[in-house]
Coordinates of C-alpha atoms in Angstrom, one line a residue:
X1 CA -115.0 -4.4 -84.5
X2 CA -111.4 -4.5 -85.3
X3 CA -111.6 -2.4 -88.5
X4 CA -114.0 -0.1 -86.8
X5 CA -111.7 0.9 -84.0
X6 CA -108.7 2.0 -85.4
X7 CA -111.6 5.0 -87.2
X8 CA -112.9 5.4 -84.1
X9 CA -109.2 6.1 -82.7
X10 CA -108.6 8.5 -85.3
X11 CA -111.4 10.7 -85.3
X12 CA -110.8 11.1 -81.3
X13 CA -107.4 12.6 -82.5
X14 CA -108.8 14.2 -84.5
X15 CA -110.8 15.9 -81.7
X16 CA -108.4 16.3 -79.7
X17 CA -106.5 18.3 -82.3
X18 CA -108.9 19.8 -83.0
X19 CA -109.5 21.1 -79.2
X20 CA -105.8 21.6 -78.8
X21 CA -105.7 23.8 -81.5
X22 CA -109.1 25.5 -80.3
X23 CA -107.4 26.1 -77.2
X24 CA -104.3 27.5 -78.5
X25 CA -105.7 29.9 -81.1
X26 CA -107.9 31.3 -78.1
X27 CA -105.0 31.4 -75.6
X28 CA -103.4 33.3 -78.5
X29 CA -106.1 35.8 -78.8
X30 CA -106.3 36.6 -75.6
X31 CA -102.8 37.5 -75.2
X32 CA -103.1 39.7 -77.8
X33 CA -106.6 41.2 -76.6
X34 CA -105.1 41.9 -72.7
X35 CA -102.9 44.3 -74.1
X36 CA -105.1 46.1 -76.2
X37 CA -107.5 46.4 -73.4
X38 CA -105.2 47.6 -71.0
X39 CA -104.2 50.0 -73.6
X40 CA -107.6 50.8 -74.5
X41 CA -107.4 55.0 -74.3
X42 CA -104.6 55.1 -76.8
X43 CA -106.1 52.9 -79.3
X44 CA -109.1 55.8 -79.2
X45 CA -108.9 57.8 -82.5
X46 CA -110.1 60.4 -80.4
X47 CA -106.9 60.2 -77.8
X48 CA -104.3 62.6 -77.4
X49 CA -101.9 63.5 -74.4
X50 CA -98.9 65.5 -73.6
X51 CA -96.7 65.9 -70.5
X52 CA -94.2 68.9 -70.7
X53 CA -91.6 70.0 -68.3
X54 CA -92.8 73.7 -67.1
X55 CA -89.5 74.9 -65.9
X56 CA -88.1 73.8 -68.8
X57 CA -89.7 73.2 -71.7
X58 CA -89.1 69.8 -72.3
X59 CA -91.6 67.7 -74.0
X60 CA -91.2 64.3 -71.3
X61 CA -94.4 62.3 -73.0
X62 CA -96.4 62.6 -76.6
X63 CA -98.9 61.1 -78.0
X64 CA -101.0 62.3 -81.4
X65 CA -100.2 65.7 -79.7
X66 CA -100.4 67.6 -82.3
X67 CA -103.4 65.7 -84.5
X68 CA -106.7 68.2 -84.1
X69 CA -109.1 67.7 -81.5
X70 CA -111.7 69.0 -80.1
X71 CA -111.3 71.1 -76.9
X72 CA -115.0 70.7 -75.5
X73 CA -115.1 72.8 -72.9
X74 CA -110.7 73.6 -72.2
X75 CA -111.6 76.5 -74.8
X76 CA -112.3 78.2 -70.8
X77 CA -109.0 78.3 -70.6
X78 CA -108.5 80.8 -73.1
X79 CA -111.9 82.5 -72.1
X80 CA -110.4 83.0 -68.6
X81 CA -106.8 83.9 -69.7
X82 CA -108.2 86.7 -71.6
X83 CA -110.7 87.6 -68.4
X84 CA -107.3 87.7 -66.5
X85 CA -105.9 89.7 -69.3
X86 CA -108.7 92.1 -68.6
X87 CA -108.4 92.7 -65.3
X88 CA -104.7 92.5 -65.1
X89 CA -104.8 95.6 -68.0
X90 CA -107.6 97.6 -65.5
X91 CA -110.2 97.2 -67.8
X92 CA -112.8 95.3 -65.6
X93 CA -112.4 94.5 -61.9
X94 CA -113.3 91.7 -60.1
X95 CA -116.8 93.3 -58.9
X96 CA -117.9 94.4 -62.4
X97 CA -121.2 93.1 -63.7
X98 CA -121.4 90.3 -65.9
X99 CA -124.6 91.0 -67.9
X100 CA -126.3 87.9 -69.1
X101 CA -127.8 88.6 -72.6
X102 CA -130.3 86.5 -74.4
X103 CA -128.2 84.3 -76.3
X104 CA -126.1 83.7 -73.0
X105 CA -128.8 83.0 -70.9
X106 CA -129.9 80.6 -73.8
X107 CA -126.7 78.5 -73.9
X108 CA -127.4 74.5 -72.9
X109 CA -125.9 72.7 -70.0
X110 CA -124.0 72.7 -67.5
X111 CA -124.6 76.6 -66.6
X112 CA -125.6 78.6 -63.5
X113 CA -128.7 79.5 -64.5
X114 CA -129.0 83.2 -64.9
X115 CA -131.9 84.8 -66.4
X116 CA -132.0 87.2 -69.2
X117 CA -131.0 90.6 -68.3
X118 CA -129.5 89.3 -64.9
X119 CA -126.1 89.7 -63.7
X120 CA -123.2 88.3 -62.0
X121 CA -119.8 89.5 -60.7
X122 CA -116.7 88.6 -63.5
X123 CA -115.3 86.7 -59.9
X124 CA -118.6 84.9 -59.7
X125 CA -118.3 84.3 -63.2
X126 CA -114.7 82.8 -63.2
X127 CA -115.5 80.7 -60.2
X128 CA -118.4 79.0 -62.2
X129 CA -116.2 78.6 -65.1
X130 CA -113.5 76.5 -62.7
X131 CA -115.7 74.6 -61.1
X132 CA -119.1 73.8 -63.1
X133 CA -117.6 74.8 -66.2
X134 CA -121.1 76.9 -67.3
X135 CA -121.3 77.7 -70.8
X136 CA -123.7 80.8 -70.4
X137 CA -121.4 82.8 -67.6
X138 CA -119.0 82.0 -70.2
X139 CA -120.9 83.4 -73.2
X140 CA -121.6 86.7 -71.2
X141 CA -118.1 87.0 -70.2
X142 CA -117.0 86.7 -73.7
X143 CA -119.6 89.1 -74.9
X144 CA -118.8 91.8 -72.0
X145 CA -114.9 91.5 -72.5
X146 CA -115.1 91.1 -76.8
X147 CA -118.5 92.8 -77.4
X148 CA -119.8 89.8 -79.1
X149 CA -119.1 85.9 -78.8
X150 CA -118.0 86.4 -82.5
X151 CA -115.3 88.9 -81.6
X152 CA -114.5 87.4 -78.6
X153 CA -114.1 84.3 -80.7
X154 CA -111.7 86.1 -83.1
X155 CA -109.8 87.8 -80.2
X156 CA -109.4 83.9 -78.8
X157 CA -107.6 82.8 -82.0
X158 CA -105.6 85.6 -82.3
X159 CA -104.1 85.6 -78.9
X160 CA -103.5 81.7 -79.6
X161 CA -101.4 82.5 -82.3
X162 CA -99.5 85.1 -80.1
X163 CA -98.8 82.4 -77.2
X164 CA -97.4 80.3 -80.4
X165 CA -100.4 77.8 -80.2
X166 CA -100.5 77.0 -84.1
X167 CA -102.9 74.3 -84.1
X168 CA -105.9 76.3 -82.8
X169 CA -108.8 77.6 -83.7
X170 CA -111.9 79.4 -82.0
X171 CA -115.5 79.6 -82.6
X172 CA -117.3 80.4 -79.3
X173 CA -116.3 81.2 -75.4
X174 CA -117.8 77.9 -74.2
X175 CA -116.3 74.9 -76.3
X176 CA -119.9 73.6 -76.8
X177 CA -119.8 71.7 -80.3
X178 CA -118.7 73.9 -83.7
X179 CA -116.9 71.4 -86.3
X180 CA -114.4 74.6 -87.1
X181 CA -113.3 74.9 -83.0
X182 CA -110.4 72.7 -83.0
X183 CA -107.1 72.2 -80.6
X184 CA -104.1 69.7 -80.3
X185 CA -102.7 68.4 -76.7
X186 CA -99.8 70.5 -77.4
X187 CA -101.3 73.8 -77.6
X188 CA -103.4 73.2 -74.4
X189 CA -99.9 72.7 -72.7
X190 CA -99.1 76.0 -74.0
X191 CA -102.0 77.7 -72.7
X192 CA -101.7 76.0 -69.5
X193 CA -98.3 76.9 -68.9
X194 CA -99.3 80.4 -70.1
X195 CA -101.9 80.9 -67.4
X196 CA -99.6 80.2 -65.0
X197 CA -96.8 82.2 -66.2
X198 CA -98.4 85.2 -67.5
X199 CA -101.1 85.7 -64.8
X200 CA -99.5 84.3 -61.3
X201 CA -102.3 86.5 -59.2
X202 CA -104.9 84.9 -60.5
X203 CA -103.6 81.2 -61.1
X204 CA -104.5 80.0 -57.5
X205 CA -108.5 80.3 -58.8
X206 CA -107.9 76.8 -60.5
X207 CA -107.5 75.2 -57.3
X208 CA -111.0 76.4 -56.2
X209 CA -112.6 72.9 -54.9
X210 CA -116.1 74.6 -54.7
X211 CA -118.0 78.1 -53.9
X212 CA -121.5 78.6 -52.9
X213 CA -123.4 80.6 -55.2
X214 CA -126.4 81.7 -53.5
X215 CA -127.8 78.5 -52.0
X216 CA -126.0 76.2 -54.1
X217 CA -122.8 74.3 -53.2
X218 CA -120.8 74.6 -56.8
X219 CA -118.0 71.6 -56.8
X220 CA -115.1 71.5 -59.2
X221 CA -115.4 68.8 -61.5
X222 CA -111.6 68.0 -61.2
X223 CA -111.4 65.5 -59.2
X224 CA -107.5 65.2 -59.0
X225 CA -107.6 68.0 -56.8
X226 CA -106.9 66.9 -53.3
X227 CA -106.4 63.9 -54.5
X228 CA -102.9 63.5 -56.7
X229 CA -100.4 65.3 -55.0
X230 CA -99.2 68.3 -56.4
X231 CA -102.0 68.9 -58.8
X232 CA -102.8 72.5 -58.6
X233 CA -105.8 72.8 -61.5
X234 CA -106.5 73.4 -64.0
X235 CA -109.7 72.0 -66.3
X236 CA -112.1 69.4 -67.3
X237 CA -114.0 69.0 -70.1
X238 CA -116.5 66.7 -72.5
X239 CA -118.7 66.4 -75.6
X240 CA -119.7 63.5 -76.9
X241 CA -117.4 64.3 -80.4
X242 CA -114.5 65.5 -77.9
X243 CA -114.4 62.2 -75.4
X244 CA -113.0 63.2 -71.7
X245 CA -110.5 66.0 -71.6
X246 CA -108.5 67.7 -68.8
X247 CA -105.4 69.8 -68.5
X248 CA -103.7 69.1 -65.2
X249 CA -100.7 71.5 -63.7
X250 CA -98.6 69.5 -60.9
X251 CA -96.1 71.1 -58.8
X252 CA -93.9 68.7 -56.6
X253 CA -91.1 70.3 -55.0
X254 CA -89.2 72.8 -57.5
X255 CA -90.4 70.1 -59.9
X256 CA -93.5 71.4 -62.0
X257 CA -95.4 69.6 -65.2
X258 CA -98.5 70.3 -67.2
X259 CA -100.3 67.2 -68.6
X260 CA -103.0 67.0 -71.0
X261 CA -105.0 63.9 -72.1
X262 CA -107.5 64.3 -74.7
X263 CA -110.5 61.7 -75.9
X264 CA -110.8 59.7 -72.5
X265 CA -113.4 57.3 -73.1
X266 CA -114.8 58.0 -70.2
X267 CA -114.2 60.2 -67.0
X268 CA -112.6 57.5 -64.5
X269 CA -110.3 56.1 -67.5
X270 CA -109.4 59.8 -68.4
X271 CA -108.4 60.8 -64.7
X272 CA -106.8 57.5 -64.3
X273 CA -104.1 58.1 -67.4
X274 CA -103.8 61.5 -66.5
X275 CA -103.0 60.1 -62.8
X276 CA -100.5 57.7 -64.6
X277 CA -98.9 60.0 -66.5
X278 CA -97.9 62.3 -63.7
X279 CA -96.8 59.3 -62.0
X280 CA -94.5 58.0 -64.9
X281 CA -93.1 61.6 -65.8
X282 CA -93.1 63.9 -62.7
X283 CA -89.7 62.1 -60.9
X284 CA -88.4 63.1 -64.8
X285 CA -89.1 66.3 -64.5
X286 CA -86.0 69.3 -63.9
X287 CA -85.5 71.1 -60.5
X288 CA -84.6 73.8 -62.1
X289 CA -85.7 76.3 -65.1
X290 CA -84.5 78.3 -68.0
X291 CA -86.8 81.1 -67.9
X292 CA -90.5 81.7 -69.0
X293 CA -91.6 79.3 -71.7
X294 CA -94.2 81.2 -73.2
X295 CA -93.5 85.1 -74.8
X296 CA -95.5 87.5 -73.4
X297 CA -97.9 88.9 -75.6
X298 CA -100.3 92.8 -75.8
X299 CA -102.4 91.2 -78.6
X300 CA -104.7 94.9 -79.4
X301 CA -107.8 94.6 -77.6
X302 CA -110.9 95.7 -80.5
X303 CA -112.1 98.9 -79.7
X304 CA -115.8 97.1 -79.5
X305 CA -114.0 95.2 -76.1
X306 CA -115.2 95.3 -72.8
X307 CA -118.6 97.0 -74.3
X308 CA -120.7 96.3 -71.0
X309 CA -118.3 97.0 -68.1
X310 CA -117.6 100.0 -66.3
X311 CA -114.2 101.2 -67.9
X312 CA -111.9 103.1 -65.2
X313 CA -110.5 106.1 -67.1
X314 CA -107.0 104.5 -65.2
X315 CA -105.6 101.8 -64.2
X316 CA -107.6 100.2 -61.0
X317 CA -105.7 98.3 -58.0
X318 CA -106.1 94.3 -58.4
X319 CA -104.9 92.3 -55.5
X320 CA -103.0 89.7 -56.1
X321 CA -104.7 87.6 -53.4
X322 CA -108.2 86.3 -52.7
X323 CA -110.7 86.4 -49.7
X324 CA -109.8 83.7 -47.3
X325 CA -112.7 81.2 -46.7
X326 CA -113.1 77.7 -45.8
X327 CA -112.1 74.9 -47.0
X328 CA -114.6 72.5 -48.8
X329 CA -113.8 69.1 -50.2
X330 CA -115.6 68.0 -53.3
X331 CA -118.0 65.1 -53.1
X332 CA -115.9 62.0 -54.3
X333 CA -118.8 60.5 -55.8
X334 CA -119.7 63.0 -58.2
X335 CA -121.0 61.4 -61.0
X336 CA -118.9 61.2 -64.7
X337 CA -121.7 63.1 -65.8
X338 CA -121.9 66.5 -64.1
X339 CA -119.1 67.9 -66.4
X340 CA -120.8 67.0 -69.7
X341 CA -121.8 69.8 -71.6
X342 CA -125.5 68.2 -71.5
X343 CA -126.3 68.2 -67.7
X344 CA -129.5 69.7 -66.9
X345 CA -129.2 72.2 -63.8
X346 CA -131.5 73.8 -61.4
X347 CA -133.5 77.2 -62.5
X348 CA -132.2 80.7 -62.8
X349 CA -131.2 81.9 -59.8
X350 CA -130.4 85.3 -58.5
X351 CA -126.8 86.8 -58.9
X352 CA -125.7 86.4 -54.9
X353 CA -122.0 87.1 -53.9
X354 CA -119.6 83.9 -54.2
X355 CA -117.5 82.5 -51.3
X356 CA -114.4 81.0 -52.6
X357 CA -113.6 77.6 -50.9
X358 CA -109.8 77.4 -51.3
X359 CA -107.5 74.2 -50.9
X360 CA -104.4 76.1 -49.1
X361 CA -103.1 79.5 -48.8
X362 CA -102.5 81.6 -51.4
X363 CA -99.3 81.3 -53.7
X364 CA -97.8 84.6 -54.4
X365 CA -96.2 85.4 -57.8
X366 CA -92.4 85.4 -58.2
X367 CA -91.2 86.6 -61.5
X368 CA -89.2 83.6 -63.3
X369 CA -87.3 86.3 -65.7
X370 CA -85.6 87.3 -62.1
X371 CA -84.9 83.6 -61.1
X372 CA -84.0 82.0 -64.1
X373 CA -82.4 85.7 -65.9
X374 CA -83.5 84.5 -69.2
X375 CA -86.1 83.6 -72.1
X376 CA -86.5 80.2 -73.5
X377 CA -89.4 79.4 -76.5
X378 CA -91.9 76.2 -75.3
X379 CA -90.0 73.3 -76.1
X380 CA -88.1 74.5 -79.3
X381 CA -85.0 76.4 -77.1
X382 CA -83.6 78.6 -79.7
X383 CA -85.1 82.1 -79.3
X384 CA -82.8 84.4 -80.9
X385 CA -85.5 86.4 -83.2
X386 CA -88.1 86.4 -80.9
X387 CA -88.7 89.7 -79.2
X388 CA -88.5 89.8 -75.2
X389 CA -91.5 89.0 -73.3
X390 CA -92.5 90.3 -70.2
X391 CA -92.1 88.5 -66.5
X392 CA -94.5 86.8 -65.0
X393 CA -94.7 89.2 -62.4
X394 CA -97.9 90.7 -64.4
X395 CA -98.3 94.6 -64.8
X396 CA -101.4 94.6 -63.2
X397 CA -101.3 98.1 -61.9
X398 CA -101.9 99.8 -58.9
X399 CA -101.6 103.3 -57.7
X400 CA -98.3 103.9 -56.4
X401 CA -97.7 105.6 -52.7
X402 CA -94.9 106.5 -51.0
X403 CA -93.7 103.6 -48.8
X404 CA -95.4 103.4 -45.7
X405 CA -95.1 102.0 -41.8
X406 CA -91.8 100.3 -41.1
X407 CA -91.9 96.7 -39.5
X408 CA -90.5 96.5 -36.4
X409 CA -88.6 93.4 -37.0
X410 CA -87.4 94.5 -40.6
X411 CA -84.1 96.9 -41.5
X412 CA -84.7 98.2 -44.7
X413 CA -82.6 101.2 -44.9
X414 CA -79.9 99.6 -47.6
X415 CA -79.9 96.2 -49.4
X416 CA -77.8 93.8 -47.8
X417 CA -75.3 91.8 -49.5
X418 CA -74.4 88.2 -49.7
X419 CA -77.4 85.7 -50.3
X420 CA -81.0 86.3 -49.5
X421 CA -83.7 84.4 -50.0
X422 CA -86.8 85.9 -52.1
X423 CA -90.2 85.2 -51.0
X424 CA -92.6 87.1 -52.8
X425 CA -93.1 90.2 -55.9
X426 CA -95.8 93.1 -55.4
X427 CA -96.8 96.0 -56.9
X428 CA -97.4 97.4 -53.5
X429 CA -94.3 98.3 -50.8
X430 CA -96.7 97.5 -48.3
X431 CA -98.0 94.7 -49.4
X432 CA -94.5 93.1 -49.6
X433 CA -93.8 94.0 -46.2
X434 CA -96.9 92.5 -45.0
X435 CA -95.5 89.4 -46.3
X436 CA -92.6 89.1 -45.0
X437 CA -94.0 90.0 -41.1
X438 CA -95.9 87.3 -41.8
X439 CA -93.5 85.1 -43.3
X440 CA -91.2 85.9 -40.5
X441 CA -93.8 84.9 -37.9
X442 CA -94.6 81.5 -39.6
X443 CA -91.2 79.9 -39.4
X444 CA -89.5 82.0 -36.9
X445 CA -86.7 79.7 -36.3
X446 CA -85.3 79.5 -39.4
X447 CA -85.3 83.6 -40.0
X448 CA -84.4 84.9 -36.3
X449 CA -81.0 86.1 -37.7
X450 CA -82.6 87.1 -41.1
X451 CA -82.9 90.4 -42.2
X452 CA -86.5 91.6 -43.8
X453 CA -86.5 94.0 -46.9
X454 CA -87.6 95.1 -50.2
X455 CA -86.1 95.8 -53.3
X456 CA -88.4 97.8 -56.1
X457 CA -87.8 97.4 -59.7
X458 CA -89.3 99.0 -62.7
X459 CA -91.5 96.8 -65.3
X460 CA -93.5 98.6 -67.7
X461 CA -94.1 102.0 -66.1
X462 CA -94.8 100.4 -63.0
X463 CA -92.8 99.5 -59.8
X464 CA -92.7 96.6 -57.9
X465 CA -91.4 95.3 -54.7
X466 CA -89.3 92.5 -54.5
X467 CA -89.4 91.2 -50.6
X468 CA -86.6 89.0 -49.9
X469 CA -84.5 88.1 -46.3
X470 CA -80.7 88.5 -46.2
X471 CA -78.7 87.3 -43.6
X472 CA -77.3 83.9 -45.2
X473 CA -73.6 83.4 -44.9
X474 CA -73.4 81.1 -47.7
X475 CA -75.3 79.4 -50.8
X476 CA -75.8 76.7 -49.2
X477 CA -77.2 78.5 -46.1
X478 CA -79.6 80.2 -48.4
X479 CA -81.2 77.1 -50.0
X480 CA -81.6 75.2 -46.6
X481 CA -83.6 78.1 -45.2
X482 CA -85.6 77.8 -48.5
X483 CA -85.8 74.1 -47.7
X484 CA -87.6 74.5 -44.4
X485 CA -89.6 77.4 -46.0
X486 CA -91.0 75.5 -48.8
X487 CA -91.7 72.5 -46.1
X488 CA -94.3 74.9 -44.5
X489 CA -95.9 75.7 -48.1
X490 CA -94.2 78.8 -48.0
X491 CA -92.5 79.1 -52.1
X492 CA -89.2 80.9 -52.4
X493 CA -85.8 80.9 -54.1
X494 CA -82.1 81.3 -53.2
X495 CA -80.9 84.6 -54.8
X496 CA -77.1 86.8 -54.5
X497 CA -77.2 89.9 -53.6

């Protein structure tokens, strides 16, 4: 008994060690597992993500950003920035037919459906790009604007390369899977900023929560909108290959970013970076800018382009504002599936007329090059042999008349001196009075001593109408009646005269 228990005594130590070391070594490996976890879309070999300063440039946040990806269904982006190109240039309008061929009427899920030989409007057909992200209004876009998804294709790379996105390639108008279609974070920033920049007038689309297309309800997949403040668009997308993307603009003040985060492993994870990343970054951000980030580019058009629209033999009129409508907010509970590329939809429908469901009032375009008086290259801010680029302030043009119908409230014989405050750009004199009546009857306070007037300016061939309000003793004076502007969603900027 007495020999026996000193054994006995020692293998119980031995089991204690034995659990105390058990113990430890797990405590230890789940230290070292809780990070990983919570880090568990970075350690993705599919993730990627960006967040850049859009007044200025700045790269704020990078990840892999410029390792190739796969853009799943962002390669809309460039499909709409050409669309916008388009009708910016006159070329199609907003209520030209979108024929659907065979092989767009043929593309998988998600898509609106359209038969074979049936039609859309190109506004129906950017709406259902935003929003359900269809692959087959797509293709027939791409094939009306480029003649072919294969020159389309080759127009999509070769405006890439003009808006200096080096790491791109295209292969189709959708983004559905092709092993040679390839992006990087940081060229998706690019073409962010470069929808925003290059076609203001059209920008506010992104924020399109949902429009009924004939008797369907068509919700954005976004579903930041509404929901992070400040986030304006701009796109979702996924294939299994690609993981969850999305390109988010956020505007926060005179504070503006665009984010991108690529490879989400799932929807909710994707969205929930993306939501920490605007967090982290946007109090980082600059107030103030250094001119358009992105050169303007007139990439020749193939003379095959546009081969199913109705040319104008000139330059048409394109507002730069859309129907009003109501407001719809998208179903919270959409599932992470609806913005796969592998949905299954309802059956063709008929081509009926959209109704936009907007989030706010539209934003009009102010050109930077007049606020900021300069050109800066996206992030790299040397620019000395690069060739000016146009404003933002977009030639789409419009047939010029004389001015017409004075406000009552607005002197507009001479341009005051001293400071003003600018509120809006248009190619129309009208148009730019129009805004500033109404401008002057939102916040009537604040502009009761103000003076009302326009400005035009010349920009390729085509004259435009600044509308500003003078009156403003001082700088300061200026800015705090921007202020209380921009605190009734009204955007603006302090100028001197």
């Amino acid at each position: 008994m007495r020999q026996a228990l000193p054994g006995k005594v020692f293998k119980s130590a031995i089991s204690i060690k034995s659990f105390m070391v058990f113990t430890l070594a797990a405590a230890i490996g789940m230290a070292s597992v809780a990070p990983v976890s919570a880090a568990k879309a970075t350690r993705d070999s599919r993730y990627a993500a960006i967040v850049v300063d859009a007044n200025t440039g700045e790269t704020l946040h990078s990840s892999n950003a410029d390792s190739r990806r796969y853009p799943a269904s962002l390669t809309k982006m460039m499909t709409l920035y050409l669309t916008f190109e388009a009708l910016s240039k006159g070329r199609i309008q907003k209520d030209s037919k979108v024929v659907f061929s065979k092989n767009a009427a043929a593309e998988p899920p998600t898509k609106i459906g359209v038969k074979a030989g049936g039609s859309i409007s190109v506004e129906a057909a950017i709406l259902s790009l935003i929003t359900r992200s269809a692959n087959d209004a797509s293709t027939a876009l791409g094939e009306m604007i480029g003649g072919s998804e294969e020159n389309f294709a080759r127009m999509m790379t070769a405006k890439a390369r003009s808006l200096g996105m080096k790491g791109t390639v295209f292969r189709n108008a959708n983004g559905l899977p092709n092993t040679a279609q390839f992006t990087t974070a940081r060229d998706m920033a690019k073409l962010g900023i470069a929808l925003r920049e290059h076609y203001p007038q059209y920008y506010s689309y992104f924020s399109t929560r949902s429009f009924a297309f004939g008797r369907q309800r068509i919700a954005n997949h976004n579903r930041l909108l509404g929901r992070i403040k400040g986030v304006d668009g701009i796109k979702t997308g996924y294939t299994r290959a690609s993981g969850f993307n999305l390109v988010s603009s956020v505007q926060d003040g005179n504070r503006r970013i665009v984010a991108v985060v690529l490879g989400g492993a799932s929807g909710a994870s994707r969205d929930n970076q993306m939501a920490q990343l605007i967090k982290t970054y946007m109090p980082q951000a600059s107030k103030r800018g250094g001119g358009d980030l992105i050169a303007k580019t007139d990439t020749p058009m193939p003379a095959v382009a546009v081969a199913k629209a109705d040319l104008p033999k000139r330059n048409a009129p394109t507002p730069d504002m859309r129907p009003e409508a109501e407001v719809v907010v998208a179903d919270s509970a959409t599932d992470e599936a609806v913005e796969s590329d592998e949905v299954v939809v309802a059956a063709a429908v008929p081509a009926p007329k959209p109704v936009i469901a907007r989030t706010a009032e539209p934003k009009i375009a102010m050109a930077s090059t007049e606020r900021f008086g300069g050109k800066i290259p996206f992030q790299i801010r040397k620019a000395k042999d690069r060739a000016p680029a146009e404003g933002v302030e977009q030639a789409y043009a419009e047939e010029r008349a004389p001015a017409v119908q004075a406000l009552d409230q607005m002197k507009t014989a001479s341009v005051p001196s001293g400071w003003a405050i600018q509120v809006a750009s248009s190619p129309s004199d009208g148009e730019a009075r129009k805004i500033l009546d109404k401008t002057a009857k939102q916040v009537p306070a604040v502009l009761a001593d103000a003076s009302a007037f326009t400005v035009p300016f010349e920009k390729g061939g085509v004259t435009y109408y600044r509308a500003r309000f003078a009156g403003f003793d001082s700088k300061d004076a200026a800015w705090n009646a921007c202020n209380a502007l921009k605190k009734k969603k009204i955007a603006c900027y302090a100028i001197a005269q």
